[in-house]
């Protein structure tokens, strides 16, 4: 019997294990045009926390008691669809389960690149696209810029660090703890702030970037965003990607330096990665070449087994991952 995780109750604050329930899925014969996929890799992502709230957003909320969804890579084990054969490795959005049955129109074959398949959930997938387009298009970052990126040891942040260095920028990252900071430095960052060290982030950033920053890539919000405002140079550009600091608390952020937006003509622009999905092919070519050449280092934190999926998800909020957080089924 196929199994899936369902949301049992909507979390209030930090999700708890009791908010999740494993359910068995009814046998599903294949209809015309459908494929059956044995999932091999499942993605957990911070945006899923938003889908646990019953509010209107850019993705609909998870339905209580129903299988959850998310990015997944798997192998076709049965096909009733033209163009899909048993053994094909594919990507789709019916994650949080060990087996998926869905129309082939909702499944993408993986491009033939010499990289491990799970890279398509990380640097060659949604987080990689977020880093790539957020930095180069939304923030219009260019050679010579000084870039500050928060959650720099995570999937998106560590990719931002590396793309920025490859394109001739000075990079300051922030991450939680000495070990993660050392790793971000090893990726090429010029300086890394340990935001858990007790030093106010604005003070640490002023020391790391005495002439200020041109670009802020925001994954965190809160005190990080305020610190970036405090350090922003004239015509700085902020790509607002995520605010993980408030996903569980929902707390309002006090921005003491917000008024600097005016005098310094700071541009603050939010984005959703899907804004750039029509450019996926060009992205995969460019990033695929960077991965193949070793310009981009791939890092994953792998949690074993479907049973541990909630652990992997909760780990995103406690810094449990370096690089992309993945579950291997
Ligand atoms: P990560 O791999 O970065 O995992 C989350 C990391 O965030 C943790 O490892 C932890 O690292 C850090 N973190 C957690 N809580 C806090 C906190 N309160 N303050 C500071 N850091 C914290 O996740 P992703 O790379 O997948 O996502 C990064 C951000 O990008 C998220 O905000 C996400 O929602 C957003 N995003 C937005 C997209 C868009 O389309 N706009 C698409 C994809 C992602 P540490 O140990 O350093 O604290």
Tab-separated table of C-alpha atoms and ligand atoms in Angstrom:
chain	number	residue	atom	x	y	z
A	1	UNK	CA	0.000	0.000	0.000
A	2	UNK	CA	1.277	3.458	-0.856
A	3	UNK	CA	1.670	5.827	2.092
A	4	UNK	CA	1.577	9.602	2.391
A	5	UNK	CA	1.825	12.290	5.035
A	6	UNK	CA	-1.282	14.362	5.689
A	7	UNK	CA	-1.665	17.490	7.762
A	8	UNK	CA	-3.795	16.507	10.755
A	9	UNK	CA	-4.117	19.935	12.359
A	10	UNK	CA	-3.076	23.461	11.440
A	11	UNK	CA	-0.042	24.456	13.507
A	12	UNK	CA	-0.109	27.446	15.760
A	13	UNK	CA	3.479	28.662	15.892
A	14	UNK	CA	6.191	26.058	15.366
A	15	UNK	CA	4.625	22.889	13.876
A	16	UNK	CA	4.637	19.785	16.094
A	17	UNK	CA	4.894	16.121	15.120
A	18	UNK	CA	1.277	15.725	16.246
A	19	UNK	CA	0.221	18.065	13.405
A	20	UNK	CA	1.167	15.319	10.897
A	21	UNK	CA	-0.354	11.871	10.285
A	22	UNK	CA	0.772	9.043	8.010
A	23	UNK	CA	-2.114	7.727	5.906
A	24	UNK	CA	-2.404	4.860	3.439
A	25	UNK	CA	-3.545	5.668	-0.068
A	26	UNK	CA	-6.279	3.650	-1.797
A	27	UNK	CA	-5.157	1.452	-4.698
A	28	UNK	CA	-5.294	3.540	-7.834
A	29	UNK	CA	-5.443	1.794	-11.229
A	30	UNK	CA	-3.758	3.802	-13.993
A	31	UNK	CA	-6.083	5.778	-16.238
A	32	UNK	CA	-5.257	6.678	-19.838
A	33	UNK	CA	-2.476	9.260	-19.953
A	34	UNK	CA	-1.290	8.592	-16.387
A	35	UNK	CA	1.989	7.322	-14.959
A	36	UNK	CA	2.829	5.604	-11.677
A	37	UNK	CA	5.991	6.857	-10.041
A	38	UNK	CA	8.023	5.362	-7.209
A	39	UNK	CA	9.334	8.430	-5.445
A	40	UNK	CA	13.054	8.333	-4.636
A	41	UNK	CA	13.704	11.877	-3.337
A	42	UNK	CA	11.326	14.264	-1.576
A	43	UNK	CA	11.811	17.945	-0.944
A	44	UNK	CA	10.961	19.881	2.207
A	45	UNK	CA	10.887	23.647	1.788
A	46	UNK	CA	10.117	26.589	4.091
A	47	UNK	CA	7.209	27.754	1.879
A	48	UNK	CA	5.306	24.630	2.965
A	49	UNK	CA	4.834	26.256	6.364
A	50	UNK	CA	2.652	28.879	4.655
A	51	UNK	CA	0.496	26.135	3.118
A	52	UNK	CA	-0.294	24.868	6.621
A	53	UNK	CA	-2.252	28.054	7.381
A	54	UNK	CA	-5.814	28.380	6.160
A	55	UNK	CA	-5.225	31.665	4.364
A	56	UNK	CA	-5.303	32.802	0.767
A	57	UNK	CA	-1.806	32.955	-0.690
A	58	UNK	CA	0.076	32.346	-3.941
A	59	UNK	CA	-0.341	28.575	-3.304
A	60	UNK	CA	-3.497	27.074	-1.791
A	61	UNK	CA	-3.417	25.714	1.774
A	62	UNK	CA	-2.940	21.987	2.405
A	63	UNK	CA	-6.293	20.259	2.924
A	64	UNK	CA	-6.550	18.638	6.365
A	65	UNK	CA	-6.478	14.840	6.186
A	66	UNK	CA	-5.450	14.787	2.509
A	67	UNK	CA	-1.973	13.826	1.213
A	68	UNK	CA	0.381	16.812	1.242
A	69	UNK	CA	2.233	17.931	-1.862
A	70	UNK	CA	5.743	19.083	-2.675
A	71	UNK	CA	8.636	18.614	-5.046
A	72	UNK	CA	9.631	15.012	-5.753
A	73	UNK	CA	11.931	12.987	-8.001
A	74	UNK	CA	11.012	9.436	-8.844
A	75	UNK	CA	11.141	6.566	-11.291
A	76	UNK	CA	8.299	5.630	-13.594
A	77	UNK	CA	7.207	2.094	-12.636
A	78	UNK	CA	4.075	1.886	-14.827
A	79	UNK	CA	3.029	4.031	-17.774
A	80	UNK	CA	-0.187	4.557	-19.656
A	81	UNK	CA	1.121	7.701	-21.339
A	82	UNK	CA	2.875	8.260	-24.641
A	83	UNK	CA	6.490	9.297	-24.248
A	84	UNK	CA	6.945	7.837	-20.740
A	85	UNK	CA	8.543	4.436	-20.210
A	86	UNK	CA	9.262	2.329	-17.152
A	87	UNK	CA	12.626	3.435	-15.757
A	88	UNK	CA	12.337	7.099	-16.766
A	89	UNK	CA	13.465	9.458	-13.996
A	90	UNK	CA	10.995	12.305	-13.582
A	91	UNK	CA	10.111	15.305	-11.456
A	92	UNK	CA	6.645	16.279	-10.210
A	93	UNK	CA	4.775	17.880	-7.306
A	94	UNK	CA	3.206	14.870	-5.554
A	95	UNK	CA	5.774	14.621	-2.785
A	96	UNK	CA	5.261	13.695	0.905
A	97	UNK	CA	4.419	10.110	-0.272
A	98	UNK	CA	6.234	7.038	-1.522
A	99	UNK	CA	4.191	6.506	-4.695
A	100	UNK	CA	2.453	8.985	-6.976
A	101	UNK	CA	-0.128	8.462	-9.722
A	102	UNK	CA	-0.725	11.469	-11.927
A	103	UNK	CA	-1.272	12.626	-15.513
A	104	UNK	CA	1.916	12.689	-17.573
A	105	UNK	CA	1.145	16.332	-18.387
A	106	UNK	CA	2.050	17.134	-14.760
A	107	UNK	CA	5.366	15.273	-14.901
A	108	UNK	CA	8.678	16.475	-16.315
A	109	UNK	CA	11.400	14.150	-17.524
A	110	UNK	CA	14.777	15.091	-16.092
A	111	UNK	CA	17.162	16.707	-18.544
A	112	UNK	CA	20.044	14.435	-19.572
A	113	UNK	CA	22.823	15.984	-17.484
A	114	UNK	CA	25.649	14.221	-15.727
A	115	UNK	CA	24.513	15.168	-12.204
A	116	UNK	CA	22.809	13.161	-9.424
A	117	UNK	CA	19.047	13.253	-9.934
A	118	UNK	CA	18.364	14.946	-6.590
A	119	UNK	CA	20.159	18.070	-7.854
A	120	UNK	CA	16.885	18.824	-9.651
A	121	UNK	CA	15.289	19.476	-6.256
A	122	UNK	CA	18.184	21.735	-5.278
A	123	UNK	CA	20.547	23.813	-7.361
A	124	UNK	CA	19.042	22.713	-10.686
A	125	UNK	CA	15.516	23.021	-9.362
A	126	UNK	CA	13.305	25.452	-7.480
A	127	UNK	CA	15.868	26.707	-4.906
A	128	UNK	CA	18.531	27.120	-7.599
A	129	UNK	CA	16.176	29.108	-9.825
A	130	UNK	CA	15.242	31.252	-6.847
A	131	UNK	CA	18.882	32.063	-6.153
A	132	UNK	CA	19.768	32.617	-9.802
A	133	UNK	CA	16.894	34.874	-10.847
A	134	UNK	CA	16.568	36.563	-7.468
A	135	UNK	CA	20.176	37.669	-7.571
A	136	UNK	CA	20.680	38.426	-11.229
A	137	UNK	CA	17.230	39.719	-12.230
A	138	UNK	CA	15.318	40.870	-9.164
A	139	UNK	CA	18.310	42.499	-7.472
A	140	UNK	CA	20.094	43.124	-10.801
A	141	UNK	CA	23.379	42.289	-9.062
A	142	UNK	CA	26.497	42.841	-11.129
A	143	UNK	CA	30.244	42.477	-10.932
A	144	UNK	CA	31.737	44.807	-8.340
A	145	UNK	CA	28.630	44.895	-6.133
A	146	UNK	CA	28.784	44.080	-2.447
A	147	UNK	CA	26.045	41.532	-1.711
A	148	UNK	CA	24.658	40.542	1.688
A	149	UNK	CA	22.699	37.256	1.830
A	150	UNK	CA	20.947	35.773	4.854
A	151	UNK	CA	20.444	32.042	5.520
A	152	UNK	CA	23.644	31.707	3.507
A	153	UNK	CA	24.211	28.074	4.475
A	154	UNK	CA	20.803	26.996	3.172
A	155	UNK	CA	19.722	25.761	-0.256
A	156	UNK	CA	18.971	29.165	-1.770
A	157	UNK	CA	21.531	31.180	0.210
A	158	UNK	CA	24.537	28.932	-0.455
A	159	UNK	CA	23.730	29.053	-4.164
A	160	UNK	CA	23.446	32.855	-4.076
A	161	UNK	CA	26.902	33.022	-2.464
A	162	UNK	CA	28.441	30.918	-5.197
A	163	UNK	CA	26.751	32.591	-8.166
A	164	UNK	CA	27.697	36.004	-6.771
A	165	UNK	CA	31.351	35.000	-6.364
A	166	UNK	CA	31.419	33.458	-9.845
A	167	UNK	CA	30.190	36.807	-11.188
A	168	UNK	CA	32.771	38.980	-9.477
A	169	UNK	CA	30.878	40.286	-6.466
A	170	UNK	CA	31.973	40.749	-2.875
A	171	UNK	CA	29.791	38.540	-0.690
A	172	UNK	CA	28.845	38.707	2.961
A	173	UNK	CA	26.749	35.836	4.243
A	174	UNK	CA	25.028	35.226	7.519
A	175	UNK	CA	24.363	31.859	9.099
A	176	UNK	CA	23.756	30.323	12.504
A	177	UNK	CA	26.843	28.924	14.259
A	178	UNK	CA	30.587	28.763	13.687
A	179	UNK	CA	30.573	25.521	11.721
A	180	UNK	CA	28.045	26.757	9.168
A	181	UNK	CA	29.849	30.098	8.887
A	182	UNK	CA	33.131	28.313	8.158
A	183	UNK	CA	31.392	26.318	5.449
A	184	UNK	CA	29.917	29.440	3.820
A	185	UNK	CA	33.417	30.965	3.865
A	186	UNK	CA	34.731	27.833	2.142
A	187	UNK	CA	32.237	28.478	-0.667
A	188	UNK	CA	34.029	31.755	-1.336
A	189	UNK	CA	32.185	34.300	0.830
A	190	UNK	CA	34.442	37.227	1.744
A	191	UNK	CA	32.961	37.490	5.233
A	192	UNK	CA	30.338	35.593	7.206
A	193	UNK	CA	28.282	36.818	10.140
A	194	UNK	CA	27.260	34.346	12.832
A	195	UNK	CA	23.868	35.806	13.694
A	196	UNK	CA	23.660	33.595	16.776
A	197	UNK	CA	26.872	35.015	18.284
A	198	UNK	CA	25.031	37.677	20.275
A	199	UNK	CA	26.522	40.593	18.316
A	200	UNK	CA	23.735	42.759	16.812
A	201	UNK	CA	23.543	41.974	13.097
A	202	UNK	CA	23.694	45.661	12.101
A	203	UNK	CA	26.960	46.039	14.041
A	204	UNK	CA	28.479	42.882	12.543
A	205	UNK	CA	27.422	43.966	9.047
A	206	UNK	CA	28.912	47.451	9.481
A	207	UNK	CA	32.223	45.784	10.359
A	208	UNK	CA	32.063	43.296	7.481
A	209	UNK	CA	31.036	45.933	4.912
A	210	UNK	CA	32.377	49.300	6.118
A	211	UNK	CA	31.434	50.942	2.781
A	212	UNK	CA	27.925	49.463	2.849
A	213	UNK	CA	26.089	46.998	0.632
A	214	UNK	CA	24.659	47.327	-2.896
A	215	UNK	CA	22.433	44.261	-2.766
A	216	UNK	CA	20.563	42.403	-0.052
A	217	UNK	CA	19.169	38.942	-0.797
A	218	UNK	CA	16.652	38.400	1.994
A	219	UNK	CA	15.800	34.864	3.107
A	220	UNK	CA	15.069	35.729	6.719
A	221	UNK	CA	13.414	39.130	7.300
A	222	UNK	CA	13.342	40.524	10.844
A	223	UNK	CA	16.581	41.824	12.300
A	224	UNK	CA	18.495	40.784	9.164
A	225	UNK	CA	16.336	43.005	6.963
A	226	UNK	CA	16.700	45.908	9.352
A	227	UNK	CA	20.480	45.466	9.427
A	228	UNK	CA	20.577	45.424	5.624
A	229	UNK	CA	18.604	48.685	5.554
A	230	UNK	CA	21.110	50.189	7.978
A	231	UNK	CA	24.000	49.288	5.649
A	232	UNK	CA	22.385	49.977	2.263
A	233	UNK	CA	24.297	52.300	-0.046
A	234	UNK	CA	22.758	54.766	-2.470
A	235	UNK	CA	20.555	52.935	-5.031
A	236	UNK	CA	20.868	49.583	-3.225
A	237	UNK	CA	18.545	46.810	-4.453
A	238	UNK	CA	16.811	44.344	-2.130
A	239	UNK	CA	15.459	41.034	-3.451
A	240	UNK	CA	12.893	39.918	-0.886
A	241	UNK	CA	12.843	36.145	-1.283
A	242	UNK	CA	11.716	34.851	2.108
A	243	UNK	CA	11.198	35.758	5.746
A	244	UNK	CA	11.699	32.497	7.615
A	245	UNK	CA	12.163	34.409	10.874
A	246	UNK	CA	8.439	35.119	10.993
A	247	UNK	CA	6.896	32.041	9.332
A	248	UNK	CA	6.087	30.449	12.681
A	249	UNK	CA	5.680	33.493	14.899
A	250	UNK	CA	3.866	35.697	12.403
A	251	UNK	CA	5.366	38.520	14.457
A	252	UNK	CA	5.534	42.055	13.126
A	253	UNK	CA	9.064	43.194	12.369
A	254	UNK	CA	10.343	46.429	13.807
A	255	UNK	CA	12.325	48.167	11.041
A	256	UNK	CA	14.189	51.007	12.691
A	257	UNK	CA	16.124	51.852	9.521
A	258	UNK	CA	13.206	51.771	7.068
A	259	UNK	CA	13.286	55.509	6.448
A	260	UNK	CA	16.716	55.089	4.779
A	261	UNK	CA	14.759	53.766	1.780
A	262	UNK	CA	13.932	57.362	0.908
A	263	UNK	CA	17.247	59.156	1.152
A	264	UNK	CA	19.232	56.275	-0.332
A	265	UNK	CA	16.660	55.522	-3.083
A	266	UNK	CA	16.634	51.850	-2.041
A	267	UNK	CA	14.596	49.541	-4.269
A	268	UNK	CA	12.829	46.715	-2.437
A	269	UNK	CA	11.285	44.047	-4.658
A	270	UNK	CA	9.585	40.817	-3.689
A	271	UNK	CA	9.349	37.871	-6.068
A	272	UNK	CA	8.123	34.310	-6.433
A	273	UNK	CA	10.309	31.864	-8.310
A	274	UNK	CA	7.416	30.886	-10.593
A	275	UNK	CA	7.747	34.367	-12.142
A	276	UNK	CA	10.734	32.850	-13.981
A	277	UNK	CA	9.531	29.318	-14.801
A	278	UNK	CA	9.310	30.123	-18.516
A	279	UNK	CA	13.110	30.521	-18.486
A	280	UNK	CA	13.818	27.133	-16.935
A	281	UNK	CA	15.624	25.663	-19.975
A	282	UNK	CA	18.152	28.482	-20.192
A	283	UNK	CA	18.630	28.318	-16.419
A	284	UNK	CA	19.308	24.555	-16.465
A	285	UNK	CA	21.867	24.999	-19.248
A	286	UNK	CA	23.729	27.752	-17.377
A	287	UNK	CA	23.591	26.222	-13.899
A	288	UNK	CA	24.145	22.704	-15.243
A	289	UNK	CA	27.413	23.889	-16.798
A	290	UNK	CA	28.430	25.576	-13.516
A	291	UNK	CA	27.755	22.357	-11.601
A	292	UNK	CA	29.519	20.164	-14.143
A	293	UNK	CA	32.601	22.412	-14.143
A	294	UNK	CA	32.771	22.500	-10.334
A	295	UNK	CA	32.165	26.274	-10.171
A	296	UNK	CA	29.125	25.411	-8.098
A	297	UNK	CA	29.511	23.035	-5.149
A	298	UNK	CA	26.510	20.863	-4.334
A	299	UNK	CA	25.665	20.211	-0.690
A	300	UNK	CA	22.732	18.289	0.706
A	301	UNK	CA	21.484	17.215	4.092
A	302	UNK	CA	19.802	13.855	3.547
A	303	UNK	CA	17.250	12.425	5.969
A	304	UNK	CA	16.452	8.764	5.404
A	305	UNK	CA	12.950	7.403	4.885
A	306	UNK	CA	9.402	8.668	4.441
A	307	UNK	CA	8.739	8.210	8.178
A	308	UNK	CA	11.245	10.978	8.961
A	309	UNK	CA	9.707	13.565	6.623
A	310	UNK	CA	8.259	15.764	9.412
A	311	UNK	CA	11.682	15.720	11.124
A	312	UNK	CA	13.284	16.986	7.928
A	313	UNK	CA	10.674	19.702	7.542
A	314	UNK	CA	10.929	20.863	11.161
A	315	UNK	CA	14.718	20.901	10.832
A	316	UNK	CA	14.453	23.816	8.395
A	317	UNK	CA	13.363	26.034	11.289
A	318	UNK	CA	16.090	24.927	13.671
A	319	UNK	CA	18.994	25.103	11.243
A	320	UNK	CA	19.159	21.327	10.775
A	321	UNK	CA	20.386	21.577	7.191
A	322	UNK	CA	23.500	22.606	5.306
A	323	UNK	CA	22.642	23.121	1.635
A	324	UNK	CA	19.435	21.508	0.426
A	325	UNK	CA	17.317	19.506	2.900
A	326	UNK	CA	16.124	16.270	1.258
A	327	UNK	CA	14.408	13.036	2.194
A	328	UNK	CA	15.529	9.818	0.500
A	329	UNK	CA	12.709	7.280	0.205
B	1	LIG	P1	17.115	26.791	3.719
B	1	LIG	O1	17.806	25.635	3.092
B	1	LIG	O2	17.835	28.101	3.783
B	1	LIG	O3	16.679	26.318	5.171
B	1	LIG	C1	16.244	27.218	6.115
B	1	LIG	C2	17.437	27.824	6.895
B	1	LIG	O4	17.016	29.071	7.412
B	1	LIG	C3	17.847	27.010	8.100
B	1	LIG	O5	18.793	26.026	7.786
B	1	LIG	C4	18.377	28.056	9.060
B	1	LIG	O6	19.775	28.208	8.890
B	1	LIG	C5	17.722	29.352	8.584
B	1	LIG	N1	16.786	29.856	9.587
B	1	LIG	C6	15.694	29.229	10.094
B	1	LIG	N2	15.059	30.020	10.973
B	1	LIG	C7	15.777	31.183	11.026
B	1	LIG	C8	15.625	32.401	11.736
B	1	LIG	N3	14.613	32.594	12.607
B	1	LIG	N4	16.550	33.379	11.549
B	1	LIG	C9	17.581	33.198	10.687
B	1	LIG	N5	17.768	32.071	9.972
B	1	LIG	C10	16.870	31.075	10.145
B	1	LIG	O7	15.742	27.054	2.987
B	1	LIG	P2	15.599	27.496	1.465
B	1	LIG	O8	16.930	27.797	0.917
B	1	LIG	O9	14.756	26.511	0.764
B	1	LIG	O10	14.762	28.851	1.590
B	1	LIG	C11	15.386	30.043	2.046
B	1	LIG	C12	14.364	31.161	2.039
B	1	LIG	O11	13.939	31.390	0.707
B	1	LIG	C13	13.096	30.854	2.846
B	1	LIG	O12	12.671	32.036	3.477
B	1	LIG	C14	12.107	30.458	1.785
B	1	LIG	O13	10.774	30.657	2.180
B	1	LIG	C15	12.519	31.371	0.651
B	1	LIG	N6	12.145	30.908	-0.684
B	1	LIG	C16	11.426	31.774	-1.462
B	1	LIG	C17	11.102	31.457	-2.748
B	1	LIG	C18	10.375	32.447	-3.593
B	1	LIG	O14	9.903	32.082	-4.674
B	1	LIG	N7	10.261	33.692	-3.163
B	1	LIG	C19	11.441	30.121	-3.311
B	1	LIG	C20	12.257	29.317	-2.428
B	1	LIG	C21	12.593	29.700	-1.151
B	1	LIG	P3	20.735	28.724	10.098
B	1	LIG	O15	21.263	27.500	10.749
B	1	LIG	O16	21.745	29.551	9.410
B	1	LIG	O17	19.843	29.492	11.041
